[in-house]
XYZ file of C-alpha atoms in Angstrom:
157
model
C -35.203 -16.603 -32.635
C -36.043 -16.760 -28.941
C -39.232 -18.840 -28.246
C -40.007 -16.757 -25.141
C -40.143 -13.569 -27.150
C -43.617 -11.932 -27.108
C -43.378 -11.109 -30.785
C -42.729 -14.714 -31.870
C -45.059 -15.722 -34.675
C -45.758 -12.128 -35.707
C -44.412 -10.571 -38.844
C -41.558 -8.174 -38.239
C -42.732 -4.609 -37.636
C -46.244 -5.629 -36.444
C -47.364 -3.556 -33.458
C -47.642 -5.339 -30.094
C -50.704 -4.725 -27.957
C -49.861 -2.135 -25.369
C -50.070 -3.126 -21.712
C -52.403 -0.209 -21.056
C -54.872 -1.391 -23.737
C -54.899 -4.923 -22.314
C -55.514 -3.644 -18.776
C -58.245 -1.286 -19.984
C -60.013 -4.170 -21.741
C -59.782 -6.407 -18.671
C -61.093 -3.619 -16.405
C -64.017 -2.903 -18.743
C -64.953 -6.575 -18.862
C -64.848 -6.772 -15.046
C -67.060 -3.692 -14.670
C -69.611 -4.992 -17.165
C -69.725 -8.409 -15.473
C -70.051 -6.865 -12.013
C -72.834 -4.523 -13.084
C -74.700 -7.368 -14.751
C -74.384 -9.508 -11.644
C -75.616 -6.706 -9.398
C -78.584 -5.820 -11.593
C -79.666 -9.379 -12.411
C -81.889 -9.854 -9.301
C -83.599 -6.519 -9.921
C -84.167 -7.109 -13.610
C -85.318 -10.716 -13.210
C -87.811 -9.749 -10.471
C -89.385 -6.883 -12.439
C -93.122 -7.248 -13.209
C -94.076 -7.893 -16.797
C -95.427 -4.913 -18.743
C -99.204 -5.141 -18.886
C -99.239 -7.788 -16.156
C -100.549 -7.365 -12.637
C -98.292 -5.277 -10.415
C -96.913 -7.082 -7.393
C -97.215 -5.238 -4.107
C -94.753 -6.042 -1.351
C -97.006 -5.115 1.544
C -100.076 -6.918 0.206
C -99.975 -9.705 2.786
C -102.809 -8.359 4.940
C -103.106 -8.056 8.697
C -100.605 -10.101 10.641
C -101.330 -11.594 14.068
C -99.263 -14.006 16.104
C -98.902 -15.261 19.643
C -96.337 -17.903 20.437
C -93.768 -19.109 22.918
C -90.320 -18.704 21.353
C -87.210 -19.802 23.263
C -89.104 -19.571 26.534
C -90.351 -16.034 25.842
C -93.952 -15.116 25.012
C -94.149 -12.964 21.898
C -97.346 -11.387 20.616
C -97.953 -9.046 17.764
C -100.496 -7.498 15.450
C -100.248 -5.377 12.337
C -103.364 -3.670 11.094
C -104.225 -1.062 8.516
C -106.350 1.729 9.962
C -108.501 3.604 7.450
C -110.279 6.797 8.574
C -114.068 6.517 8.955
C -115.983 7.339 5.780
C -112.941 6.844 3.561
C -113.073 4.695 0.469
C -109.660 3.038 0.191
C -110.495 1.235 -3.070
C -112.162 4.128 -4.897
C -109.323 4.599 -7.385
C -106.697 7.322 -7.455
C -109.041 10.285 -7.050
C -110.830 9.078 -3.920
C -108.024 7.060 -2.373
C -107.140 7.776 1.236
C -103.858 6.639 2.701
C -104.246 3.947 5.325
C -102.177 4.267 8.482
C -100.614 1.035 9.633
C -100.537 0.197 13.312
C -98.155 -2.336 14.802
C -97.927 -3.697 18.325
C -95.355 -6.271 19.387
C -94.629 -7.414 22.933
C -92.048 -9.714 24.466
C -93.131 -11.124 27.852
C -95.784 -8.412 28.087
C -93.342 -5.537 27.504
C -93.751 -3.467 24.354
C -91.104 -3.842 21.655
C -90.753 -0.665 19.602
C -91.148 -1.677 15.922
C -90.960 0.550 12.855
C -92.108 -0.128 9.318
C -89.697 0.678 6.501
C -90.657 2.113 3.121
C -90.117 -1.264 1.424
C -92.656 -2.950 3.744
C -90.159 -4.678 6.026
C -89.814 -4.055 9.765
C -87.019 -3.178 12.155
C -87.026 -2.991 15.938
C -85.266 -0.966 18.594
C -83.289 -4.099 19.494
C -82.177 -4.897 15.903
C -82.025 -1.367 14.540
C -79.618 -2.094 11.675
C -81.323 -5.191 10.275
C -84.772 -5.405 8.695
C -87.127 -8.383 8.527
C -90.021 -9.133 6.144
C -92.614 -9.920 8.859
C -93.396 -8.867 12.413
C -92.960 -12.444 13.612
C -89.419 -12.626 12.276
C -88.688 -9.204 13.810
C -89.913 -10.364 17.228
C -87.964 -13.625 17.025
C -84.772 -11.779 16.085
C -85.288 -9.422 19.037
C -85.645 -12.401 21.395
C -82.488 -13.941 19.928
C -80.608 -10.680 20.472
C -81.972 -10.074 23.987
C -81.010 -13.485 25.306
C -82.001 -13.511 28.990
C -82.303 -9.707 29.293
C -85.695 -8.000 29.624
C -87.012 -5.108 27.570
C -87.222 -1.768 29.350
C -90.640 -1.054 30.832
C -90.363 2.619 29.821
C -91.506 3.770 26.410
C -88.654 4.782 24.099
C -90.507 7.970 23.090
C -92.123 9.921 25.897
C -93.395 13.469 25.864
């Protein structure tokens, strides 16, 4: 009997596992492990049932003014509620607040947009989002280097 034979130790006539079945099992295990790894951060961060819901944008108004890498950056984020509206009156009387953001680098306006998840992106870093306006402004300064922002507004009518 050859010790390198795959059927060594098996009774004669016993079926060998097919290569296709072994590969299918390995592929299934890899898919399950990958899906679990991808969903773990989402599932572990989910709020508890019956517990208080966590809001991403519940930080409040943000204001900053600082000198960063030799550039003066200023910014504000405010929630504007129409006059006479009751923003905390429950679902029936709730009025959507409009957020206003203003960010400037060396006195020139940096166009900033708010994403649906509460993060921000700028015209300078259009493909990367940041959790706060301050981080957005700092990333824009890092990207600009010694260049200046355009004095013209990006959206003119």
